[in-house]
Short mmCIF file of C-alpha atoms in Angstrom, two decimals:
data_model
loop_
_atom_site.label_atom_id
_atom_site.label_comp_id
_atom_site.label_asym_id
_atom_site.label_seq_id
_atom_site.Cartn_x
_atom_site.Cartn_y
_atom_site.Cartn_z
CA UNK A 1 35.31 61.14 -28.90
CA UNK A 2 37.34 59.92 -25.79
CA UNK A 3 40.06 57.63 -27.20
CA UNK A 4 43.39 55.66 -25.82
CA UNK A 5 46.43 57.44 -25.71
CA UNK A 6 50.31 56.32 -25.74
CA UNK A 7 53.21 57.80 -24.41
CA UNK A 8 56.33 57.86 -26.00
CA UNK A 9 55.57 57.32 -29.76
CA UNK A 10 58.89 55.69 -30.29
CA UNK A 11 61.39 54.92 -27.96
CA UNK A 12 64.82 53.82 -28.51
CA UNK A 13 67.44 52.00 -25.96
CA UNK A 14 70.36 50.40 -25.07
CA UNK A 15 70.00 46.48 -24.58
CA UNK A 16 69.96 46.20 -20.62
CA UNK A 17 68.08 49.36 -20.06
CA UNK A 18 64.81 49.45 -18.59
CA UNK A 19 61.58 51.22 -19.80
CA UNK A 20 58.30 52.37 -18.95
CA UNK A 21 55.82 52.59 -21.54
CA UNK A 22 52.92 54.57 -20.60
CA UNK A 23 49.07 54.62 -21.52
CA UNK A 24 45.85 56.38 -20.57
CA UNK A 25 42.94 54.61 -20.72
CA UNK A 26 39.44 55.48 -21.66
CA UNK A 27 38.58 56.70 -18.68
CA UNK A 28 35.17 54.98 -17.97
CA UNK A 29 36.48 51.55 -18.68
CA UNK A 30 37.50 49.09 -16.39
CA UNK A 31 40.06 46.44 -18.28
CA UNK A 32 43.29 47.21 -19.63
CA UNK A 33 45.69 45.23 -21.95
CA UNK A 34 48.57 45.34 -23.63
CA UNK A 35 49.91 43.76 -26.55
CA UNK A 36 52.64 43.64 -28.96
CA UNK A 37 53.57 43.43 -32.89
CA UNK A 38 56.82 42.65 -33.70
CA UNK A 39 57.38 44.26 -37.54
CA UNK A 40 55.68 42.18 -40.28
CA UNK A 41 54.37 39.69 -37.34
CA UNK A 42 51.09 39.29 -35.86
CA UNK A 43 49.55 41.25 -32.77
CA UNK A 44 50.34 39.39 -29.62
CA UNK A 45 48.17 39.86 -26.02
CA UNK A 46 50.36 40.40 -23.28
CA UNK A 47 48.83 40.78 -20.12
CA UNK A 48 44.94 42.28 -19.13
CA UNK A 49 44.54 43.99 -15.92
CA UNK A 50 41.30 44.47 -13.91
CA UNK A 51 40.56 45.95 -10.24
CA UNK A 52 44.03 46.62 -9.87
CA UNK A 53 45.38 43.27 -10.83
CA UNK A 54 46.43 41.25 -13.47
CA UNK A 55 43.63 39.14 -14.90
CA UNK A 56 45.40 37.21 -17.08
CA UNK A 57 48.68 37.49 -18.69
CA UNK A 58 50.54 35.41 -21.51
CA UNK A 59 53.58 33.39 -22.21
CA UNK A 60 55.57 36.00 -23.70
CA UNK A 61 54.64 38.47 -19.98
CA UNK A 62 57.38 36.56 -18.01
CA UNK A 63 59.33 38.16 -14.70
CA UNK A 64 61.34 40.63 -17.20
CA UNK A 65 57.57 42.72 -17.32
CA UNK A 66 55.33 44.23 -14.96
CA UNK A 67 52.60 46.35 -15.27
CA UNK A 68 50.90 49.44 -13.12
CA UNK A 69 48.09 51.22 -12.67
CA UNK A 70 50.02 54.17 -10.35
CA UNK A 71 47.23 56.49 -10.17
CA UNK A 72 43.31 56.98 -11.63
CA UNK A 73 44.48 57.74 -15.18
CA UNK A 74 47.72 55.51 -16.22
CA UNK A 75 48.67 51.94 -16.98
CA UNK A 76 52.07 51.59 -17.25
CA UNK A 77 53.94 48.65 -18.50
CA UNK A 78 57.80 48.15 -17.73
CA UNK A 79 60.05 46.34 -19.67
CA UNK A 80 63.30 45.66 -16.90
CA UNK A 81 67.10 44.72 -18.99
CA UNK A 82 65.48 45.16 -22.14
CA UNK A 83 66.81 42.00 -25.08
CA UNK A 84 66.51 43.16 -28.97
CA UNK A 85 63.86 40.69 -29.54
CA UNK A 86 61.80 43.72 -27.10
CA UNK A 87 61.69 45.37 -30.25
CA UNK A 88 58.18 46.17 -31.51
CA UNK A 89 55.18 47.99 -31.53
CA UNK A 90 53.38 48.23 -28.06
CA UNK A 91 49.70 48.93 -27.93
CA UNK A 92 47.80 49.96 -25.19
CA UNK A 93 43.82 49.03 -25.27
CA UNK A 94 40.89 49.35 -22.54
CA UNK A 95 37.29 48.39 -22.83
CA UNK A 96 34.45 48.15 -20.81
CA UNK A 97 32.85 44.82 -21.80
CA UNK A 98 34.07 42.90 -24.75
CA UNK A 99 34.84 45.88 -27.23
CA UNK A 100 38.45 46.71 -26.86
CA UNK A 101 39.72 50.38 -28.30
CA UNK A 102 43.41 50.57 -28.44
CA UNK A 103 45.65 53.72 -28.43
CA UNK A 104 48.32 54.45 -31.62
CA UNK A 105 51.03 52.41 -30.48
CA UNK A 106 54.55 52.65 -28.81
CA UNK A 107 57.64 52.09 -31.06
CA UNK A 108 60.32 50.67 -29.08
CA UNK A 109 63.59 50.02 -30.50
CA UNK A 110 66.25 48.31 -28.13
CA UNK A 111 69.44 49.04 -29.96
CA UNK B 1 43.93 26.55 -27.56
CA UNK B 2 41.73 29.72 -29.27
CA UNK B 3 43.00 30.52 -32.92
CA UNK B 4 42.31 32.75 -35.51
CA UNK B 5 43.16 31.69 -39.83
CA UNK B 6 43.46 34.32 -41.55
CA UNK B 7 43.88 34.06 -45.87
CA UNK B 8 47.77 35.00 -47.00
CA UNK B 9 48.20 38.29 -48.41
CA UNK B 10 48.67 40.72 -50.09
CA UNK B 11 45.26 41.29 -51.84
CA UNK B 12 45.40 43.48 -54.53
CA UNK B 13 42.36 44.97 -56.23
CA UNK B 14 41.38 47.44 -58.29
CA UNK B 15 39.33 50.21 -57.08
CA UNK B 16 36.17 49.30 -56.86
CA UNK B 17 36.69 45.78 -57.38
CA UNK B 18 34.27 42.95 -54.45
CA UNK B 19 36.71 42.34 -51.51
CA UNK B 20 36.70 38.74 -49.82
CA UNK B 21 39.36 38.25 -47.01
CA UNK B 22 38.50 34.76 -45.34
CA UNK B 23 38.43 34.01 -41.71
CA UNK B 24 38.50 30.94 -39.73
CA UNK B 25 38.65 30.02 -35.99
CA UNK B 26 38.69 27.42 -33.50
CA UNK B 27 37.17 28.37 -29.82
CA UNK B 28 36.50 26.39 -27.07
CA UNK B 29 34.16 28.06 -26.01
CA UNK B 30 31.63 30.94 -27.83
CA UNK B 31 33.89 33.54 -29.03
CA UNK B 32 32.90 36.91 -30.02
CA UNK B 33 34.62 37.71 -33.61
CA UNK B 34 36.14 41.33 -34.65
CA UNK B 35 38.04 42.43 -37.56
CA UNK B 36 40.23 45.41 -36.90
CA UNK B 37 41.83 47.55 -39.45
CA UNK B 38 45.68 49.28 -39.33
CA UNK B 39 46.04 51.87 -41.80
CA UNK B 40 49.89 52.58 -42.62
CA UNK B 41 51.82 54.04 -39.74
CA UNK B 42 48.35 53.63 -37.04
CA UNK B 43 47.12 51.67 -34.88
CA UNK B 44 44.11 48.84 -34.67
CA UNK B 45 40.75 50.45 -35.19
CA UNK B 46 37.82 48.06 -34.97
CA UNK B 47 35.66 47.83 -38.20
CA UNK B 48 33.02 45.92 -37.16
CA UNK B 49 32.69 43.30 -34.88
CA UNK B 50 29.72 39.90 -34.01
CA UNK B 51 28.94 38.78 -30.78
CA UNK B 52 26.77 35.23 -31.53
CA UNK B 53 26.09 32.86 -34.66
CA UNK B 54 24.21 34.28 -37.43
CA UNK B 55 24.90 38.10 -36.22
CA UNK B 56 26.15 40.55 -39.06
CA UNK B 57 28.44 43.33 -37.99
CA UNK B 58 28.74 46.19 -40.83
CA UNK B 59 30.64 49.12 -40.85
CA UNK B 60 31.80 51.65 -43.98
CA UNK B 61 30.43 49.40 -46.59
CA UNK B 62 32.19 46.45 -45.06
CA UNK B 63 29.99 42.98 -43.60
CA UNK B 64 31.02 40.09 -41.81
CA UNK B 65 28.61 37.34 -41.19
CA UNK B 66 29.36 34.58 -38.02
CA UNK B 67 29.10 31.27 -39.03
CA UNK B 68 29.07 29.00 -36.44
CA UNK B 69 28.85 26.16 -38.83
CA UNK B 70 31.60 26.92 -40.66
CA UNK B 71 33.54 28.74 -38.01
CA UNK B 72 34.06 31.73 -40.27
CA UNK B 73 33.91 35.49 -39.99
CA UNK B 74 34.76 36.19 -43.46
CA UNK B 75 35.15 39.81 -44.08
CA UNK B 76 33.18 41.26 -47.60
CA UNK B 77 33.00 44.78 -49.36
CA UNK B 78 31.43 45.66 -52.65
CA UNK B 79 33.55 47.85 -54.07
CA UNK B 80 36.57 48.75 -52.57
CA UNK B 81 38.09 52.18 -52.80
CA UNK B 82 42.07 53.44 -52.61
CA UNK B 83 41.21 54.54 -49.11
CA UNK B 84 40.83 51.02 -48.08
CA UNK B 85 44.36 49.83 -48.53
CA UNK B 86 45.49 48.82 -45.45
CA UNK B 87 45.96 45.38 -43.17
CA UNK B 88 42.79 43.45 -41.63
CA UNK B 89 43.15 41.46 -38.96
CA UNK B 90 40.68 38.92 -37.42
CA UNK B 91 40.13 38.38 -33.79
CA UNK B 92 38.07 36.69 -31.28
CA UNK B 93 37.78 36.83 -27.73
CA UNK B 94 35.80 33.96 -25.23
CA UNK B 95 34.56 35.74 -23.05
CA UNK B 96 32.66 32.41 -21.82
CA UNK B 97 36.05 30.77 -20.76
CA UNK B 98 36.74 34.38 -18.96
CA UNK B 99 39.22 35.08 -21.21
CA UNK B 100 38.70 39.04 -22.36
CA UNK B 101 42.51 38.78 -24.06
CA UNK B 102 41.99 39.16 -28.19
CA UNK B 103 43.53 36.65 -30.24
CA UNK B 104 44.53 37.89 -33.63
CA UNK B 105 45.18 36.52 -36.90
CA UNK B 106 48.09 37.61 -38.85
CA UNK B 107 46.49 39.82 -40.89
CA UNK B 108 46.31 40.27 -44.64
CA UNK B 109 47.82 43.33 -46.26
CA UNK B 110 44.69 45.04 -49.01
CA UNK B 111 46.11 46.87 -51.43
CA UNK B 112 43.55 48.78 -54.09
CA UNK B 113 44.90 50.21 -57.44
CA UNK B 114 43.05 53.55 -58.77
#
């Protein structure tokens, strides 16, 4: 069964570094997302992208994030001068119409 | 804006005790309503999911009816078993506003005694 996948599973780094979280999508669908879960707290949407832009993003997906979509397979999103409040669980999802599957997660832990 | 209510957790049962986690949302437009599941250490799996009022989603034993009336999505189970312990979150998307993004609840931790 096809299904998201992450890259790293945890990540640690120094406050001020940058990072690149990567994800492969389903490969037959056409929107990707991302969203976050800081420990104990609720998931949070990030940004969706669609035909190779962003679709809609949300308050928390300011100028310190950007997200790519670099070749056919990957959807990248970069975290530039990482703050400890960065820390949380990252999740990847894609879907073709309203159903969105999501991938296992990216630990990041800015130290 | 969209939001989703979710009941306070955590729920603990005994195995194969009737499982009730309520649900509530506000929309401005006609959302469709999930419930996803994280089992320890995982990520979101979707359980079941309802796309207009009066639709049922089921999945594994679990049913969630949406009530437009009541704007609910209440999530049930019969009997619950150890291998449901986990945290159930409630989302919607509005699709009708173009908004695909999934807003969540914040979950409720199920934890079921043998």
């Amino acid at each position: 069964e096809p299904e998201v996948t992450q890259t790293p599973s945890h990540q640690v780094t120094q406050m001020g570094q940058e990072v690149i979280l990567r994800c492969v999508p389903i490969s037959n669908h056409l929107y990707f997302y991302w969203y976050r879960q800081i420990l104990g707290q609720k998931v949070e949407f990030l940004v969706s992208f669609y035909n190779n832009e962003i679709s809609e993003k949300s308050e928390i997906f300011d100028d310190q994030f950007s997200v790519e979509r670099p070749d056919g397979s990957n959807f990248t999103l970069k975290i530039r001068s990482t703050k400890l409040e960065d820390s949380a669980m990252y999740f990847c999802a894609s879907s073709q119409k309203d159903e969105q599957f999501f991938g296992p997660g990216t630990r990041l832990t800015v130290l | 804006g969209d939001s989703v209510t979710q009941m306070e957790g955590p729920v603990t049962l005994s195995e194969e005790a009737f499982l009730t986690i309520n649900c509530t949302y506000t929309a401005t437009g006609y959302p469709s309503l999930f419930w996803y599941v994280q089992y320890p250490g995982e990520g979101l799996q979707l359980l079941l999911k309802a796309t207009k009022a009066d639709d049922k989603g089921s999945n594994k034993g679990f049913e969630a009816t949406y009530r437009k009336e009541t704007t609910s999505f209440h999530l049930e189970k019969g009997s619950v078993q150890v291998s449901d312990s986990a945290v159930y979150f409630c989302a919607l998307s509005d699709a009708f506003t173009g908004r695909r993004a999934l807003t969540f609840g914040s979950g409720t931790r199920l934890q079921v005694q043998p």
